mmCIF file of C-alpha atoms in Angstrom:
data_model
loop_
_atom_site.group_PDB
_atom_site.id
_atom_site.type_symbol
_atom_site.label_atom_id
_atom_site.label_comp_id
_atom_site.label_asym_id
_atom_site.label_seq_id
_atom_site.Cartn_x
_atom_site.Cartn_y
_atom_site.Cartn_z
ATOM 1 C CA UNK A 217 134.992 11.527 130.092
ATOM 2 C CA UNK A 218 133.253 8.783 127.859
ATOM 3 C CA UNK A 219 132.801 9.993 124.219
ATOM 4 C CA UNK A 220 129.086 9.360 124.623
ATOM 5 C CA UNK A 221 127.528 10.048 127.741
ATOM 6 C CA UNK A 222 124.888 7.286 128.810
ATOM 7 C CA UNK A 223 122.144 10.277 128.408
ATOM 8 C CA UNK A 224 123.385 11.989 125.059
ATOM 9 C CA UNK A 225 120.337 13.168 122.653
ATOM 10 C CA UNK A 226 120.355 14.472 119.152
ATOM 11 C CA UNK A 227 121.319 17.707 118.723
ATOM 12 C CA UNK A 228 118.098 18.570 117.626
ATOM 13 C CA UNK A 229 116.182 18.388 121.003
ATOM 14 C CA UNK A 230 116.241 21.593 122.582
ATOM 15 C CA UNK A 231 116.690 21.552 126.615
ATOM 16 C CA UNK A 232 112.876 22.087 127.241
ATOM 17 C CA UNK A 233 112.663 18.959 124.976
ATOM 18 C CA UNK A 234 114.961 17.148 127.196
ATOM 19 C CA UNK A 235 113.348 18.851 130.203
ATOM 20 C CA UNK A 236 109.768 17.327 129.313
ATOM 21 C CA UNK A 237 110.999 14.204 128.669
ATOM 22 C CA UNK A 238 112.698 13.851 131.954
ATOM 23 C CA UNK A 239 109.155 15.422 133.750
ATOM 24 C CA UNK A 240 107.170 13.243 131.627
ATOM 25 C CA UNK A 241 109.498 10.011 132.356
ATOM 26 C CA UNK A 242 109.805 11.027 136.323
ATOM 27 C CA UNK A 243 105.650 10.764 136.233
ATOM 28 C CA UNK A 244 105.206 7.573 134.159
ATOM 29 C CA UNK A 245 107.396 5.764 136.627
ATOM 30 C CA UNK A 246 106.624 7.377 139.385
ATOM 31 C CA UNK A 247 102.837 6.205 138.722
ATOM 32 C CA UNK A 248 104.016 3.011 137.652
ATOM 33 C CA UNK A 249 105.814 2.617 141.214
ATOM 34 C CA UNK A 250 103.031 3.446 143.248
ATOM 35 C CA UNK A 251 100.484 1.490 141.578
ATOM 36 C CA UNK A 252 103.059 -1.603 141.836
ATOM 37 C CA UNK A 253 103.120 -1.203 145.189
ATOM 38 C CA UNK A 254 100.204 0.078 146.758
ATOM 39 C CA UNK A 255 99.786 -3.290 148.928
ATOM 40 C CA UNK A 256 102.710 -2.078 151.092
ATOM 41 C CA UNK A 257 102.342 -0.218 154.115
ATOM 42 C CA UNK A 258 106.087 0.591 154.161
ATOM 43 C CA UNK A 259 107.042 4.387 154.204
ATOM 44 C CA UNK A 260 107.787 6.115 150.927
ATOM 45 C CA UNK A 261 111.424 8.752 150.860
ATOM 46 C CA UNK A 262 111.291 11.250 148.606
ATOM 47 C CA UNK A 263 115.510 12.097 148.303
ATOM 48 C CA UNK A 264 115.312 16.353 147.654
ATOM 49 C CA UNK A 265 112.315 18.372 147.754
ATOM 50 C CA UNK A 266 113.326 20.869 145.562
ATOM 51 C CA UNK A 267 110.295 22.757 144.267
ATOM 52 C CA UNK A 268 108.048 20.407 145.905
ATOM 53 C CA UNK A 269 106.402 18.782 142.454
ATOM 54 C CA UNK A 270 106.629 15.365 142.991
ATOM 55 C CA UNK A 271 106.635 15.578 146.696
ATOM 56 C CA UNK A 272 102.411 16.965 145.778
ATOM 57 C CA UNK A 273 102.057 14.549 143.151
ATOM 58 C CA UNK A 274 102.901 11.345 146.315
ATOM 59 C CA UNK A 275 100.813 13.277 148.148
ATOM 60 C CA UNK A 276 98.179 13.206 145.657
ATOM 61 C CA UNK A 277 98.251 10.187 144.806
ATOM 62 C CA UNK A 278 99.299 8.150 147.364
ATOM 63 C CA UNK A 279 97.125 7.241 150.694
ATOM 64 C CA UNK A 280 97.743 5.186 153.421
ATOM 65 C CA UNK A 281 101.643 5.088 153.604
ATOM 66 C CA UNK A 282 103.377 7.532 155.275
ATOM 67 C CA UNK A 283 105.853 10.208 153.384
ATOM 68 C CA UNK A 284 109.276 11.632 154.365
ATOM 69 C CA UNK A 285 111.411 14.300 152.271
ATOM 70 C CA UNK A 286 114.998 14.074 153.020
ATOM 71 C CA UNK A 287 116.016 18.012 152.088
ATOM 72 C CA UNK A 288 119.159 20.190 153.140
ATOM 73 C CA UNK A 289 117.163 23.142 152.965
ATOM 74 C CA UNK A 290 113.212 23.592 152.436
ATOM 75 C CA UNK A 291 112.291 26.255 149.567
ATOM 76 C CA UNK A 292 109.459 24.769 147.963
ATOM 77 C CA UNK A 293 106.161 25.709 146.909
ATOM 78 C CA UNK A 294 104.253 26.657 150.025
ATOM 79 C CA UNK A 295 101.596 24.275 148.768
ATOM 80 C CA UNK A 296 104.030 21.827 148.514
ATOM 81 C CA UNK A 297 105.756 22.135 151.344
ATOM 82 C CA UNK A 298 105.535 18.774 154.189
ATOM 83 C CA UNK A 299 105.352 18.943 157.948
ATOM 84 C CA UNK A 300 108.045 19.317 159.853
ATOM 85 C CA UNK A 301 107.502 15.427 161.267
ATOM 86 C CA UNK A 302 107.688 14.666 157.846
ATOM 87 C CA UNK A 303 110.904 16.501 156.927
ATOM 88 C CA UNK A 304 114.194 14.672 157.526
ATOM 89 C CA UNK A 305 116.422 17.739 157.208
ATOM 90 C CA UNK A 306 120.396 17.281 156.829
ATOM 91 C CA UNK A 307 123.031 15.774 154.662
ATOM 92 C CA UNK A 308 122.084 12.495 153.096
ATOM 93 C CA UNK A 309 125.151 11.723 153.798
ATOM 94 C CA UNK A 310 124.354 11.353 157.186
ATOM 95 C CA UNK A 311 120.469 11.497 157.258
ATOM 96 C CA UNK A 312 120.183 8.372 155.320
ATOM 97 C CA UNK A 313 122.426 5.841 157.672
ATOM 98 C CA UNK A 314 120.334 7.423 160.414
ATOM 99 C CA UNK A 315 117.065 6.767 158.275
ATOM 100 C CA UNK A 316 118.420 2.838 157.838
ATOM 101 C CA UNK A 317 118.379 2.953 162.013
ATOM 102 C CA UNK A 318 115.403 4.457 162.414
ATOM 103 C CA UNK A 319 113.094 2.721 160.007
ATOM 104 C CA UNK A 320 114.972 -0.533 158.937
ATOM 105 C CA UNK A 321 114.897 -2.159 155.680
ATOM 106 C CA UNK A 322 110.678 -0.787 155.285
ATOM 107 C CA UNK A 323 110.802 1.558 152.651
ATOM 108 C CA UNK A 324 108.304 0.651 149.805
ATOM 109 C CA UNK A 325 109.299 3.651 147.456
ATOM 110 C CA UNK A 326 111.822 5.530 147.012
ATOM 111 C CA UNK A 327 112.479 8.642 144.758
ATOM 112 C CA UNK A 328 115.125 10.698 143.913
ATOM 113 C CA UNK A 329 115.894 13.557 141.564
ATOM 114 C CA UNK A 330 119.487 14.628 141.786
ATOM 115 C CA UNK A 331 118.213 16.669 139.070
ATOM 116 C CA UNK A 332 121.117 18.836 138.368
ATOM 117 C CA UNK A 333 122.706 20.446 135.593
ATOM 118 C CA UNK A 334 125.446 18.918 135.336
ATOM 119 C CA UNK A 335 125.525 15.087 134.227
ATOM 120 C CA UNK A 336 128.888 14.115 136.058
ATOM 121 C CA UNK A 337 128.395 15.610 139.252
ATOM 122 C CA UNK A 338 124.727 14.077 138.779
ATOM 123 C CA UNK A 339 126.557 10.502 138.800
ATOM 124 C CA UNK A 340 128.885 10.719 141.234
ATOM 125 C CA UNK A 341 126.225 12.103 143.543
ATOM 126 C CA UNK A 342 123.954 8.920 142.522
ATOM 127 C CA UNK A 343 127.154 6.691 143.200
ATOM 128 C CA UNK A 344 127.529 8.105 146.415
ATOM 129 C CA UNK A 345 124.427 7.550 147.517
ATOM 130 C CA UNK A 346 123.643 4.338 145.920
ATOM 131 C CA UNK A 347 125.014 2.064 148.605
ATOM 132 C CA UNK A 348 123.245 4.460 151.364
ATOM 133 C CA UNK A 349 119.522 4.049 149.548
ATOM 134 C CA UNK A 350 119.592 0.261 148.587
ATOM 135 C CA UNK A 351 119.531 -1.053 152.305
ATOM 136 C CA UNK A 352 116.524 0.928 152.563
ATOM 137 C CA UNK A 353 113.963 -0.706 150.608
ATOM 138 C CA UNK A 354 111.915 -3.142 151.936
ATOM 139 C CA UNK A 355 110.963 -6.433 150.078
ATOM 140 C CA UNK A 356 109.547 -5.753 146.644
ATOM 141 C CA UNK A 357 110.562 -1.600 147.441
ATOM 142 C CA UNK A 358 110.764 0.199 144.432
ATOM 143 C CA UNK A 359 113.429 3.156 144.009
ATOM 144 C CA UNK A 360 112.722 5.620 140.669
ATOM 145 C CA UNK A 361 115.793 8.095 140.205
ATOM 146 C CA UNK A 362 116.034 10.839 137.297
ATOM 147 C CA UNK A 363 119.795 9.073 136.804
ATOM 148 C CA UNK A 364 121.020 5.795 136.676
ATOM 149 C CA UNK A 365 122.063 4.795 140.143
ATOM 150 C CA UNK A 366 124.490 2.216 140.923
ATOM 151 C CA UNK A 367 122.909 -0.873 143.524
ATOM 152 C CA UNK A 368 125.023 -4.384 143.978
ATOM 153 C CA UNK A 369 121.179 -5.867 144.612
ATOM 154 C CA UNK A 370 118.484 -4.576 143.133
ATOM 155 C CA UNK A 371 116.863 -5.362 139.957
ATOM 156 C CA UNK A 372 116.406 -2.651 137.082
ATOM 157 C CA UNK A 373 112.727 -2.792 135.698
ATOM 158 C CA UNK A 374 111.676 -2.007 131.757
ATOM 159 C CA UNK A 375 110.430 1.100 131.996
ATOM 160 C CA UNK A 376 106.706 1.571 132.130
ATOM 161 C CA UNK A 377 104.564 3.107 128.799
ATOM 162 C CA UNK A 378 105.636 6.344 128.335
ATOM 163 C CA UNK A 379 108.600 6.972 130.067
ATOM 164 C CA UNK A 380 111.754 7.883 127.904
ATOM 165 C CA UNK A 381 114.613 5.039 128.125
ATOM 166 C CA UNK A 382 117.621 7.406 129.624
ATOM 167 C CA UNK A 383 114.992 9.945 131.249
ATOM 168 C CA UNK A 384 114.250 7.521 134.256
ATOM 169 C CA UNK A 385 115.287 4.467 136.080
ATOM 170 C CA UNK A 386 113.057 2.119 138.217
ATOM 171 C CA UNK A 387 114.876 -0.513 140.167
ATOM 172 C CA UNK A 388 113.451 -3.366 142.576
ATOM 173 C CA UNK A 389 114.324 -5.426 145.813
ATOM 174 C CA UNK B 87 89.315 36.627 144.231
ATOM 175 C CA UNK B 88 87.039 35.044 142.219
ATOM 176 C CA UNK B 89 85.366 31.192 142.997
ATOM 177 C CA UNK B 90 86.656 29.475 140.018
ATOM 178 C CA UNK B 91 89.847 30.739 138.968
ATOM 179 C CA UNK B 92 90.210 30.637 135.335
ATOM 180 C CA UNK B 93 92.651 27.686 135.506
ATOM 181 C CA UNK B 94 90.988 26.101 138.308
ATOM 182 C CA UNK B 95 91.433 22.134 138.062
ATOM 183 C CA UNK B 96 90.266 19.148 139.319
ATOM 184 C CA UNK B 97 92.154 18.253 142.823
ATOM 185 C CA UNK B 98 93.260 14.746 141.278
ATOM 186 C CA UNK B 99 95.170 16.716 139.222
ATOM 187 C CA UNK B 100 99.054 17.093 141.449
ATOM 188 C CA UNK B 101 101.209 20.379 140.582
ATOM 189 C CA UNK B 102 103.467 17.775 138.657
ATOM 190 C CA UNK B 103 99.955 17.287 136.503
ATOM 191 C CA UNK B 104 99.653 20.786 136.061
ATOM 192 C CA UNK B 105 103.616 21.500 135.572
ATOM 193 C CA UNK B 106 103.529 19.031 132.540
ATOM 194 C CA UNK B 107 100.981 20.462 131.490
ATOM 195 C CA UNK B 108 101.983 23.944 130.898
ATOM 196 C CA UNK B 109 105.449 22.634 129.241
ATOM 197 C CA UNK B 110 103.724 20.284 127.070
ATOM 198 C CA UNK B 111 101.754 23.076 125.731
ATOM 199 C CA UNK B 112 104.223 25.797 125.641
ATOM 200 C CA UNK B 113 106.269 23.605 123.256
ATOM 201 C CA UNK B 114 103.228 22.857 121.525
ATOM 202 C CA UNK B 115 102.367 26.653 120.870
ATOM 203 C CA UNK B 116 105.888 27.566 120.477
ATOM 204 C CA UNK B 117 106.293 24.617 118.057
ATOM 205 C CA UNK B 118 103.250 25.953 116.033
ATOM 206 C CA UNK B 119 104.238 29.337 116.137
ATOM 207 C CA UNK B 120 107.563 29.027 114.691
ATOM 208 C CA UNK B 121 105.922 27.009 111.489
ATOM 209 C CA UNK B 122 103.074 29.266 110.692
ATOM 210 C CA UNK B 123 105.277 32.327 111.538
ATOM 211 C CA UNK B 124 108.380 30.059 109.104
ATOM 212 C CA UNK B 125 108.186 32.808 105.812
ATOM 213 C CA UNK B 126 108.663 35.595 108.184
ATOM 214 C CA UNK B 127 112.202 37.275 108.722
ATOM 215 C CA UNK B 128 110.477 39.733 111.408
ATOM 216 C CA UNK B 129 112.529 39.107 114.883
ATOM 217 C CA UNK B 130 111.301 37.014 117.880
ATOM 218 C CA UNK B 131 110.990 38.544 121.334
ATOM 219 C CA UNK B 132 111.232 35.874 124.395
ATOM 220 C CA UNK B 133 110.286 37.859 127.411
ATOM 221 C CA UNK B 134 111.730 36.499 130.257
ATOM 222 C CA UNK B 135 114.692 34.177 130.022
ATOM 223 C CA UNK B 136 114.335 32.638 133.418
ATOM 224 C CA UNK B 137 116.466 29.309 133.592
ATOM 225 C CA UNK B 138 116.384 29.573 129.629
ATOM 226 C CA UNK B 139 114.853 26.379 128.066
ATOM 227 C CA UNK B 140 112.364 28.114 125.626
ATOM 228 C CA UNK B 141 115.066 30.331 124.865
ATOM 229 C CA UNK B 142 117.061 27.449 123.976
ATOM 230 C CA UNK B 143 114.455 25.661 122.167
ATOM 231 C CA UNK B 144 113.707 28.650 120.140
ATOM 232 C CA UNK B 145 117.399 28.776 119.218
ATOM 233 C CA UNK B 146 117.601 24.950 118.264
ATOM 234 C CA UNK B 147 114.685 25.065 116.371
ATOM 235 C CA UNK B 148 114.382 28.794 114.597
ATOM 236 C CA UNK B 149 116.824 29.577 111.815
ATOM 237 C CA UNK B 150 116.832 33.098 109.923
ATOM 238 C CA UNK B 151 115.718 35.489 112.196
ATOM 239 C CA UNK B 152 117.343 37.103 115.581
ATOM 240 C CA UNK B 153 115.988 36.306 118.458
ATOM 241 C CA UNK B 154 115.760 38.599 121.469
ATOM 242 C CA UNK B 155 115.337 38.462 125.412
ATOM 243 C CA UNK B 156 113.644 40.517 127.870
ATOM 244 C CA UNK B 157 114.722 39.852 131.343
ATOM 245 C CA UNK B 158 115.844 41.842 134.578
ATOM 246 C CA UNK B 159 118.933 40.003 135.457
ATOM 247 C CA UNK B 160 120.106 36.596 133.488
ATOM 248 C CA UNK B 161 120.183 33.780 136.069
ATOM 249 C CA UNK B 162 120.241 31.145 132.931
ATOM 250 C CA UNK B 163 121.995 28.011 132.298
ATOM 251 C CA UNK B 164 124.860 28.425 130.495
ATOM 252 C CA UNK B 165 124.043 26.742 127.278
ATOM 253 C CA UNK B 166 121.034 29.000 127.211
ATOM 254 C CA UNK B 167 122.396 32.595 128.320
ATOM 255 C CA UNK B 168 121.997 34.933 124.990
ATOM 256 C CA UNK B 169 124.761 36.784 123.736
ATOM 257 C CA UNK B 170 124.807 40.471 125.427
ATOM 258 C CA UNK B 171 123.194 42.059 121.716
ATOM 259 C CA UNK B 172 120.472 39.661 121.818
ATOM 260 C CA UNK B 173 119.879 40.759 125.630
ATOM 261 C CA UNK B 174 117.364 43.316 126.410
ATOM 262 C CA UNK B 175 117.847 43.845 129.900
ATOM 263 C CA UNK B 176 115.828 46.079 132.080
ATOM 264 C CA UNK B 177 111.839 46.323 133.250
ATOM 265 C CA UNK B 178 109.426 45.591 130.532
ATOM 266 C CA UNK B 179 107.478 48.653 131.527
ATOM 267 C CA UNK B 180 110.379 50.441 129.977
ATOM 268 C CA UNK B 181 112.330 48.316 127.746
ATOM 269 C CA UNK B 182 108.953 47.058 125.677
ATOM 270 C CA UNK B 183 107.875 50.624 124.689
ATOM 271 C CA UNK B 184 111.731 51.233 123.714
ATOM 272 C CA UNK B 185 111.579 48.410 121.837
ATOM 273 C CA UNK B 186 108.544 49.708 120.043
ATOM 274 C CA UNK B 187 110.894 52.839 118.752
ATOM 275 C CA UNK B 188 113.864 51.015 117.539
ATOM 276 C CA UNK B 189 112.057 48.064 115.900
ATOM 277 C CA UNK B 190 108.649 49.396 115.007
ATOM 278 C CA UNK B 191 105.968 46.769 114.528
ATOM 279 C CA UNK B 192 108.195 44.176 112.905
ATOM 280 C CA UNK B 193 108.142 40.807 115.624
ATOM 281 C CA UNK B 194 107.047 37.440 114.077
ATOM 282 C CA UNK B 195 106.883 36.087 117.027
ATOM 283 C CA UNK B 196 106.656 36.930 120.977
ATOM 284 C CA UNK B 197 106.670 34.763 123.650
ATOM 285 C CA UNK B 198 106.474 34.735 127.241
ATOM 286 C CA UNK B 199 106.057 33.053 130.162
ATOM 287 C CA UNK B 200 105.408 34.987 133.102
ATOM 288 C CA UNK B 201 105.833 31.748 134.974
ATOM 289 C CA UNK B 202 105.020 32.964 138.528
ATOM 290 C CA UNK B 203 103.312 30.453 141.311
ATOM 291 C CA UNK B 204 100.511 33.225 142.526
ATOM 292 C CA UNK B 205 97.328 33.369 139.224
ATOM 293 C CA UNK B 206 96.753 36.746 140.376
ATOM 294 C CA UNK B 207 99.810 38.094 139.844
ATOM 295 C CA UNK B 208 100.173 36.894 136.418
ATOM 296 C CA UNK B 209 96.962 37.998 135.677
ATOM 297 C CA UNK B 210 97.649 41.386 136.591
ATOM 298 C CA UNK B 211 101.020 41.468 135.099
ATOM 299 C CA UNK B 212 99.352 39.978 131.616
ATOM 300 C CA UNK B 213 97.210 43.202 131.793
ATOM 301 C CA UNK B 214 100.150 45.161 132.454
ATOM 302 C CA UNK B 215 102.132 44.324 129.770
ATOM 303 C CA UNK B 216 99.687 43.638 126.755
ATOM 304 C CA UNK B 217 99.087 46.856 125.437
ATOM 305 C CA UNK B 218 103.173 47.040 125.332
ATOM 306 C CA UNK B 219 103.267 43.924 123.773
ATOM 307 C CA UNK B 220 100.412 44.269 121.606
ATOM 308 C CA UNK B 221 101.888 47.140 118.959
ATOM 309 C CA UNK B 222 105.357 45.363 118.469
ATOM 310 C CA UNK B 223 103.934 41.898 116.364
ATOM 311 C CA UNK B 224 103.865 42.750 112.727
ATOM 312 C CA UNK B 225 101.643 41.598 110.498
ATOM 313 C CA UNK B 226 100.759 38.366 110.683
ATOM 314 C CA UNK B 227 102.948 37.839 113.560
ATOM 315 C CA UNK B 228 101.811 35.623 116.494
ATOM 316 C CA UNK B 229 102.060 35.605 120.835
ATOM 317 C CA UNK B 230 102.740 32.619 122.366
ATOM 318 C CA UNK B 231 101.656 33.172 126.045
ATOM 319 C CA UNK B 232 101.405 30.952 129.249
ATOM 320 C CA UNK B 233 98.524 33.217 130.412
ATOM 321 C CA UNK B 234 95.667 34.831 129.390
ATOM 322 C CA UNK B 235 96.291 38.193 127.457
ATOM 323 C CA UNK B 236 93.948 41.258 127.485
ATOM 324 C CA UNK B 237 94.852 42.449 123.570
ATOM 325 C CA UNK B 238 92.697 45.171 121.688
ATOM 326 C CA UNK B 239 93.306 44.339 118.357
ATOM 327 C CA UNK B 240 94.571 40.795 118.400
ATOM 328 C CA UNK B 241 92.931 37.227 117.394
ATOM 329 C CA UNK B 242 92.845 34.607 119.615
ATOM 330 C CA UNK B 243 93.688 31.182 117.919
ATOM 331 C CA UNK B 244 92.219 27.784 118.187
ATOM 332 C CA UNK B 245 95.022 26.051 120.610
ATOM 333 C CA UNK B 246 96.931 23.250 118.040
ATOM 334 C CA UNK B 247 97.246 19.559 118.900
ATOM 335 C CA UNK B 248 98.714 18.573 122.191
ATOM 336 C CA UNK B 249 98.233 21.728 124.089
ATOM 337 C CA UNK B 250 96.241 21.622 127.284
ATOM 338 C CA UNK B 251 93.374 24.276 126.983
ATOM 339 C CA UNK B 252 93.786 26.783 129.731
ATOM 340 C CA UNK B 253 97.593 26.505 129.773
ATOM 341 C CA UNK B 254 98.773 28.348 127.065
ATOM 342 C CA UNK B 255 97.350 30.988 124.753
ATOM 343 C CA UNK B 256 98.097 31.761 121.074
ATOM 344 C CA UNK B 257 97.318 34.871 119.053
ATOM 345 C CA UNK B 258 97.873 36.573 115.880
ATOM 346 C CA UNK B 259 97.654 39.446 114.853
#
């Protein structure tokens, strides 16, 4: 336990405060990532599908590249909700070594949202999976994560207009 | 089913869009509320607490009056679960009209959120419960609402600055 934690707010921001911020963050560099690399043919990973928001907004807004959700379990938004040859269903733990064999170092984004509730589970999950993500990414891949992850080579990027510093992370190969 | 659902937007537009969307201007309204409701010591009714961050924002931001929820079962977050004599728990068919007899037309402020993924069945719930909801406000009191309400007697107010027309609803009464 650090007396700070790397996230701590004011008291005065309410949890839907903190909530919007992260949503609001999460799109700015999200946005940011695809427009930075919307050269690359490389296939985008979207770490937890969750509800299914972000996986639509890729789908929205990206074309050309190829999308896979890495999920234990699906329960999104049936709207939301990707093909099963899209779906790479298991423990990341496992799924993403396999991913590393399968597709190389190709990936030109990356996104995760650990997105839980509680910070320090939140960063051990992000160390865990740190070292399992970064040989992913292919040359100038960008990874966005909701927490601060923990690479030995990638580059963290200033955060694009709009997105709140502690609210998202963009790092580069 | 109607062509154009009232909400309908453009398809550039991903369900992230939309999600901010409906935060941004929930905390707008809410925001607004809570200041032009500010001389009143009538209570506040949140109707549904679902994972509790307007609750909470509602707590961090409102001082003076009690504030009390309407839910079915609490599934909250911890930081946001109300104390068990701020809880109203039960269906809003019954619990609103009981509410009626034991606090008259007194509330400063209602809000809810009725949240679900399917228009029609918000709509229909919104006519459900706004004649309940309609006799609790007191004078002068306002509804914050994430839908469209079907009141007799209430105004409709001009939407303040930041909030998305479409995704959130204010009236007074």
């Amino acid at each position: 336990m650090t007396q700070t934690a790397p996230d701590a707010q004011p008291d005065t921001q309410s949890r839907l405060d903190l909530f919007i911020d992260r949503m609001v963050s999460q799109r700015a560099c999200l946005d940011f990532a695809i427009a930075e690399t919307a050269a690359q043919r490389g296939p985008i990973f979207e770490l937890g599908l969750g509800n299914g928001r972000t996986y639509h907004h890729l789908k929205t807004h990206v074309t050309g590249r190829d999308i896979y959700v890495f999920e234990r379990a699906v329960a999104s938004h049936p709207d939301s909700t990707p093909d099963d040859h899209q779906l790479i269903l298991g423990d990341v733990r496992e799924t993403l070594p396999a991913a590393l064999d399968r597709f190389g170092a190709t990936a030109s984004l990356i996104h995760a949202d650990l997105g839980g509730h509680n910070r320090e589970k939140n960063d051990a999950f992000a160390r865990l999976i740190s070292p399992l993500v970064e040989p992913l990414l292919g040359k100038g891949g960008l990874m966005v994560s909701s927490d601060r992850m923990y690479f030995e080579t990638l580059e963290e990027l200033p955060l694009p207009p709009g997105a709140v510093p502690g609210r998202c992370f963009v790092y580069r190969r």
